[in-house]
Amino acid sequence: MGSEWIDKKGNSRRAQMGLDLERERGAEPGIYRPVMFDWPAGDLQKGRYPGNFVTGEEADVRLRLTIALDGKLSACKIIEPAKIEAFNQHVCPHLIRYARFIPALSENGERVSKSYDAWASYELAPRFYTALPPSAEVSIPIRQASLAVQPTLATAGIDSTIKRPPDIRYIAAAIGVSPEGAATGCTLHSPTKDDTLDKLICDSLKKNLAVRPAINLLTKKAVEGSLTVSLYWD
């Protein structure tokens, strides 16, 4: 996988494997750091593509994956198999061997083993997905939650005594905001991989952020909302 070749029509083709975890993208209650791919530690493109190049075999396999505390897969189960058995036989052993993750971190600073539904895709060429048509449902006009004061690194508990980890240039977090205007949740989407530091950042943001709640513009009442905080760490 990961290699390129030219087909009979002169088109450049590439065999590759993708993996998409179905998880919350915003502030996840009780979770400071969501499960994320640890790309330097693993490589899904290693090994041989299980399909037939000549006939253009591709596949999608739906899975149930459990990420252990060490970032490896502790369980892999096929929920919806591919029509071609070669992909079904390949997917779980391959992911267990090569897939690596940054494990979830709870608000107590403890690593959490979590399970997710996922799609493994085997492709011979990049695919382009068409956006879904707009929903017919009527949306409620909401003024989104916002920052009352622009945060700094100090807001995230970062001072001159804390050394920036290698390759970390910024902090990004999804923040849950209560109707009372309090930061109630924090989920990092650019974690440092250091459990203690990730906990410090979320603890500090929840404590120090000054936020304004979201407002239902029909009722003029405050409602639960969320916002994103991004800070550059020079």
mmCIF file of N, CA and C in Angstrom, residues 102-179:
data_model
loop_
_atom_site.group_PDB
_atom_site.id
_atom_site.type_symbol
_atom_site.label_atom_id
_atom_site.label_comp_id
_atom_site.label_asym_id
_atom_site.label_seq_id
_atom_site.Cartn_x
_atom_site.Cartn_y
_atom_site.Cartn_z
ATOM 1 N N ILE A 102 -3.134 8.227 20.279
ATOM 2 C CA ILE A 102 -2.932 8.918 21.552
ATOM 3 C C ILE A 102 -4.187 8.627 22.365
ATOM 4 N N PRO A 103 -4.090 7.917 23.484
ATOM 5 C CA PRO A 103 -5.294 7.497 24.202
ATOM 6 C C PRO A 103 -6.057 8.659 24.806
ATOM 7 N N ALA A 104 -7.330 8.429 25.071
ATOM 8 C CA ALA A 104 -8.171 9.444 25.700
ATOM 9 C C ALA A 104 -7.691 9.726 27.120
ATOM 10 N N LEU A 105 -7.932 10.968 27.570
ATOM 11 C CA LEU A 105 -7.554 11.383 28.916
ATOM 12 C C LEU A 105 -8.769 11.982 29.602
ATOM 13 N N SER A 106 -9.098 11.473 30.793
ATOM 14 C CA SER A 106 -10.263 11.976 31.523
ATOM 15 C C SER A 106 -9.927 13.279 32.223
ATOM 16 N N GLU A 107 -10.952 13.959 32.711
ATOM 17 C CA GLU A 107 -10.727 15.214 33.443
ATOM 18 C C GLU A 107 -10.019 14.977 34.769
ATOM 19 N N ASN A 108 -9.904 13.716 35.195
ATOM 20 C CA ASN A 108 -9.140 13.380 36.395
ATOM 21 C C ASN A 108 -7.668 13.133 36.087
ATOM 22 N N GLY A 109 -7.299 13.269 34.797
ATOM 23 C CA GLY A 109 -5.911 13.070 34.407
ATOM 24 C C GLY A 109 -5.551 11.618 34.192
ATOM 25 N N GLU A 110 -6.554 10.758 34.052
ATOM 26 C CA GLU A 110 -6.301 9.333 33.858
ATOM 27 C C GLU A 110 -6.601 8.920 32.424
ATOM 28 N N ARG A 111 -5.762 8.068 31.871
ATOM 29 C CA ARG A 111 -6.017 7.533 30.544
ATOM 30 C C ARG A 111 -7.256 6.637 30.569
ATOM 31 N N VAL A 112 -7.994 6.667 29.477
ATOM 32 C CA VAL A 112 -9.258 5.939 29.404
ATOM 33 C C VAL A 112 -9.249 5.030 28.177
ATOM 34 N N SER A 113 -9.597 3.776 28.370
ATOM 35 C CA SER A 113 -9.782 2.862 27.248
ATOM 36 C C SER A 113 -11.188 3.066 26.695
ATOM 37 N N LYS A 114 -11.294 3.375 25.407
ATOM 38 C CA LYS A 114 -12.591 3.671 24.814
ATOM 39 C C LYS A 114 -12.786 2.881 23.527
ATOM 40 N N SER A 115 -14.065 2.610 23.228
ATOM 41 C CA SER A 115 -14.422 1.886 22.008
ATOM 42 C C SER A 115 -15.180 2.801 21.066
ATOM 43 N N TYR A 116 -14.943 2.625 19.782
ATOM 44 C CA TYR A 116 -15.574 3.449 18.759
ATOM 45 C C TYR A 116 -15.966 2.596 17.561
ATOM 46 N N ASP A 117 -17.039 2.999 16.898
ATOM 47 C CA ASP A 117 -17.308 2.477 15.565
ATOM 48 C C ASP A 117 -16.373 3.190 14.601
ATOM 49 N N ALA A 118 -15.981 2.502 13.546
ATOM 50 C CA ALA A 118 -15.028 3.082 12.602
ATOM 51 C C ALA A 118 -15.251 2.490 11.220
ATOM 52 N N TRP A 119 -14.784 3.211 10.211
ATOM 53 C CA TRP A 119 -14.786 2.732 8.832
ATOM 54 C C TRP A 119 -13.334 2.593 8.373
ATOM 55 N N ALA A 120 -12.967 1.421 7.913
ATOM 56 C CA ALA A 120 -11.683 1.220 7.241
ATOM 57 C C ALA A 120 -11.959 1.202 5.749
ATOM 58 N N SER A 121 -11.232 2.017 5.002
ATOM 59 C CA SER A 121 -11.449 2.108 3.556
ATOM 60 C C SER A 121 -10.186 1.702 2.814
ATOM 61 N N TYR A 122 -10.369 0.871 1.810
ATOM 62 C CA TYR A 122 -9.275 0.467 0.925
ATOM 63 C C TYR A 122 -9.545 1.116 -0.434
ATOM 64 N N GLU A 123 -8.583 1.912 -0.906
ATOM 65 C CA GLU A 123 -8.819 2.691 -2.118
ATOM 66 C C GLU A 123 -7.649 2.563 -3.086
ATOM 67 N N LEU A 124 -7.971 2.575 -4.374
ATOM 68 C CA LEU A 124 -6.955 2.555 -5.419
ATOM 69 C C LEU A 124 -6.778 3.922 -6.059
ATOM 70 N N ALA A 125 -7.571 4.878 -5.650
ATOM 71 C CA ALA A 125 -7.452 6.251 -6.158
ATOM 72 C C ALA A 125 -8.133 7.165 -5.165
ATOM 73 N N PRO A 126 -7.704 8.422 -5.070
ATOM 74 C CA PRO A 126 -8.399 9.362 -4.177
ATOM 75 C C PRO A 126 -9.868 9.476 -4.543
ATOM 76 N N ARG A 127 -10.723 9.577 -3.555
ATOM 77 C CA ARG A 127 -12.152 9.725 -3.784
ATOM 78 C C ARG A 127 -12.590 11.118 -3.382
ATOM 79 N N PHE A 128 -13.569 11.637 -4.081
ATOM 80 C CA PHE A 128 -14.114 12.942 -3.765
ATOM 81 C C PHE A 128 -15.564 12.763 -3.358
ATOM 82 N N TYR A 129 -15.911 13.254 -2.198
ATOM 83 C CA TYR A 129 -17.238 13.052 -1.659
ATOM 84 C C TYR A 129 -18.090 14.299 -1.876
ATOM 85 N N THR A 130 -19.306 14.104 -2.349
ATOM 86 C CA THR A 130 -20.231 15.203 -2.575
ATOM 87 C C THR A 130 -20.910 15.561 -1.262
ATOM 88 N N ALA A 131 -20.998 16.832 -0.981
ATOM 89 C CA ALA A 131 -21.634 17.271 0.261
ATOM 90 C C ALA A 131 -23.105 16.872 0.268
ATOM 91 N N LEU A 132 -23.615 16.523 1.426
ATOM 92 C CA LEU A 132 -25.019 16.165 1.560
ATOM 93 C C LEU A 132 -25.900 17.382 1.314
ATOM 94 N N PRO A 133 -27.096 17.188 0.769
ATOM 95 C CA PRO A 133 -27.988 18.336 0.552
ATOM 96 C C PRO A 133 -28.421 18.924 1.880
ATOM 97 N N PRO A 134 -28.766 20.199 1.916
ATOM 98 C CA PRO A 134 -29.169 20.826 3.183
ATOM 99 C C PRO A 134 -30.414 20.174 3.749
ATOM 100 N N SER A 135 -30.450 20.095 5.079
ATOM 101 C CA SER A 135 -31.590 19.480 5.750
ATOM 102 C C SER A 135 -32.839 20.346 5.600
ATOM 103 N N ALA A 136 -33.982 19.671 5.563
ATOM 104 C CA ALA A 136 -35.246 20.388 5.456
ATOM 105 C C ALA A 136 -35.716 20.906 6.816
ATOM 106 N N GLU A 137 -35.032 20.496 7.881
ATOM 107 C CA GLU A 137 -35.442 20.921 9.215
ATOM 108 C C GLU A 137 -35.192 22.424 9.397
ATOM 109 N N VAL A 138 -36.069 23.057 10.131
ATOM 110 C CA VAL A 138 -35.931 24.475 10.419
ATOM 111 C C VAL A 138 -35.002 24.650 11.614
ATOM 112 N N SER A 139 -33.944 25.410 11.440
ATOM 113 C CA SER A 139 -32.987 25.599 12.517
ATOM 114 C C SER A 139 -33.403 26.771 13.401
ATOM 115 N N ILE A 140 -33.030 26.682 14.661
ATOM 116 C CA ILE A 140 -33.323 27.746 15.620
ATOM 117 C C ILE A 140 -32.171 28.740 15.593
ATOM 118 N N PRO A 141 -32.440 30.017 15.407
ATOM 119 C CA PRO A 141 -31.346 30.998 15.373
ATOM 120 C C PRO A 141 -30.676 31.127 16.743
ATOM 121 N N ILE A 142 -29.380 30.909 16.756
ATOM 122 C CA ILE A 142 -28.612 30.950 17.993
ATOM 123 C C ILE A 142 -27.428 31.904 17.828
ATOM 124 N N ARG A 143 -27.273 32.799 18.782
ATOM 125 C CA ARG A 143 -26.031 33.565 18.844
ATOM 126 C C ARG A 143 -25.032 32.731 19.633
ATOM 127 N N GLN A 144 -23.955 32.375 18.981
ATOM 128 C CA GLN A 144 -23.036 31.410 19.552
ATOM 129 C C GLN A 144 -22.349 31.951 20.812
ATOM 130 N N ALA A 145 -21.923 31.012 21.663
ATOM 131 C CA ALA A 145 -21.116 31.378 22.826
ATOM 132 C C ALA A 145 -19.837 32.050 22.348
ATOM 133 N N SER A 146 -19.299 32.934 23.155
ATOM 134 C CA SER A 146 -18.126 33.701 22.732
ATOM 135 C C SER A 146 -17.215 33.985 23.922
ATOM 136 N N LEU A 147 -16.021 34.426 23.616
ATOM 137 C CA LEU A 147 -15.062 34.807 24.647
ATOM 138 C C LEU A 147 -15.335 36.230 25.109
ATOM 139 N N ALA A 148 -15.391 36.427 26.423
ATOM 140 C CA ALA A 148 -15.554 37.776 26.967
ATOM 141 C C ALA A 148 -14.213 38.497 27.028
ATOM 142 N N VAL A 149 -13.142 37.741 27.238
ATOM 143 C CA VAL A 149 -11.782 38.281 27.281
ATOM 144 C C VAL A 149 -10.888 37.347 26.480
ATOM 145 N N GLN A 150 -10.027 37.904 25.632
ATOM 146 C CA GLN A 150 -9.135 37.085 24.832
ATOM 147 C C GLN A 150 -8.143 36.354 25.736
ATOM 148 N N PRO A 151 -8.089 35.024 25.691
ATOM 149 C CA PRO A 151 -7.200 34.266 26.574
ATOM 150 C C PRO A 151 -5.739 34.352 26.130
ATOM 151 N N THR A 152 -4.857 34.047 27.047
ATOM 152 C CA THR A 152 -3.424 33.979 26.792
ATOM 153 C C THR A 152 -2.921 32.609 27.229
ATOM 154 N N LEU A 153 -1.643 32.365 27.043
ATOM 155 C CA LEU A 153 -1.074 31.100 27.523
ATOM 156 C C LEU A 153 -1.254 30.961 29.028
ATOM 157 N N ALA A 154 -1.199 32.075 29.755
ATOM 158 C CA ALA A 154 -1.398 32.027 31.206
ATOM 159 C C ALA A 154 -2.795 31.541 31.551
ATOM 160 N N THR A 155 -3.774 31.856 30.702
ATOM 161 C CA THR A 155 -5.137 31.367 30.917
ATOM 162 C C THR A 155 -5.165 29.845 30.890
ATOM 163 N N ALA A 156 -4.275 29.269 30.091
ATOM 164 C CA ALA A 156 -4.184 27.811 29.981
ATOM 165 C C ALA A 156 -3.185 27.219 30.963
ATOM 166 N N GLY A 157 -2.725 28.028 31.920
ATOM 167 C CA GLY A 157 -1.812 27.535 32.945
ATOM 168 C C GLY A 157 -0.371 27.431 32.499
ATOM 169 N N ILE A 158 -0.033 28.040 31.359
ATOM 170 C CA ILE A 158 1.322 27.941 30.821
ATOM 171 C C ILE A 158 2.115 29.176 31.221
ATOM 172 N N ASP A 159 3.217 28.967 31.952
ATOM 173 C CA ASP A 159 4.108 30.076 32.304
ATOM 174 C C ASP A 159 5.523 29.753 31.833
ATOM 175 N N SER A 160 6.457 30.604 32.173
ATOM 176 C CA SER A 160 7.830 30.472 31.667
ATOM 177 C C SER A 160 8.547 29.240 32.202
ATOM 178 N N THR A 161 8.031 28.629 33.266
ATOM 179 C CA THR A 161 8.691 27.449 33.834
ATOM 180 C C THR A 161 8.321 26.173 33.088
ATOM 181 N N ILE A 162 7.329 26.245 32.226
ATOM 182 C CA ILE A 162 6.859 25.054 31.511
ATOM 183 C C ILE A 162 7.484 25.022 30.123
ATOM 184 N N LYS A 163 8.213 23.981 29.847
ATOM 185 C CA LYS A 163 8.896 23.843 28.574
ATOM 186 C C LYS A 163 7.928 23.323 27.509
ATOM 187 N N ARG A 164 7.947 23.969 26.361
ATOM 188 C CA ARG A 164 7.079 23.543 25.271
ATOM 189 C C ARG A 164 7.546 22.201 24.725
ATOM 190 N N PRO A 165 6.643 21.219 24.620
ATOM 191 C CA PRO A 165 7.026 19.921 24.057
ATOM 192 C C PRO A 165 7.438 20.063 22.589
ATOM 193 N N PRO A 166 8.286 19.174 22.114
ATOM 194 C CA PRO A 166 8.709 19.227 20.709
ATOM 195 C C PRO A 166 7.512 19.143 19.764
ATOM 196 N N ASP A 167 7.573 19.904 18.684
ATOM 197 C CA ASP A 167 6.559 19.872 17.614
ATOM 198 C C ASP A 167 5.208 20.447 18.031
ATOM 199 N N ILE A 168 5.104 21.027 19.218
ATOM 200 C CA ILE A 168 3.848 21.661 19.635
ATOM 201 C C ILE A 168 3.965 23.165 19.406
ATOM 202 N N ARG A 169 3.087 23.702 18.572
ATOM 203 C CA ARG A 169 3.136 25.125 18.248
ATOM 204 C C ARG A 169 1.890 25.880 18.730
ATOM 205 N N TYR A 170 0.815 25.158 18.984
ATOM 206 C CA TYR A 170 -0.394 25.843 19.417
ATOM 207 C C TYR A 170 -1.255 24.911 20.256
ATOM 208 N N ILE A 171 -2.185 25.508 20.978
ATOM 209 C CA ILE A 171 -3.157 24.781 21.800
ATOM 210 C C ILE A 171 -4.535 25.058 21.216
ATOM 211 N N ALA A 172 -5.315 24.026 20.994
ATOM 212 C CA ALA A 172 -6.686 24.196 20.509
ATOM 213 C C ALA A 172 -7.601 23.301 21.336
ATOM 214 N N ALA A 173 -8.710 23.877 21.804
ATOM 215 C CA ALA A 173 -9.628 23.119 22.652
ATOM 216 C C ALA A 173 -11.068 23.509 22.360
ATOM 217 N N ALA A 174 -11.946 22.518 22.387
ATOM 218 C CA ALA A 174 -13.383 22.779 22.325
ATOM 219 C C ALA A 174 -13.873 22.970 23.755
ATOM 220 N N ILE A 175 -14.583 24.058 23.991
ATOM 221 C CA ILE A 175 -15.024 24.425 25.344
ATOM 222 C C ILE A 175 -16.547 24.405 25.402
ATOM 223 N N GLY A 176 -17.099 23.635 26.335
ATOM 224 C CA GLY A 176 -18.530 23.670 26.581
ATOM 225 C C GLY A 176 -18.877 24.854 27.466
ATOM 226 N N VAL A 177 -19.956 25.562 27.132
ATOM 227 C CA VAL A 177 -20.342 26.761 27.881
ATOM 228 C C VAL A 177 -21.773 26.604 28.395
ATOM 229 N N SER A 178 -21.957 26.781 29.684
ATOM 230 C CA SER A 178 -23.275 26.635 30.302
ATOM 231 C C SER A 178 -24.120 27.879 30.070
ATOM 232 N N PRO A 179 -25.442 27.779 30.281
ATOM 233 C CA PRO A 179 -26.288 28.979 30.164
ATOM 234 C C PRO A 179 -25.902 30.072 31.159
#
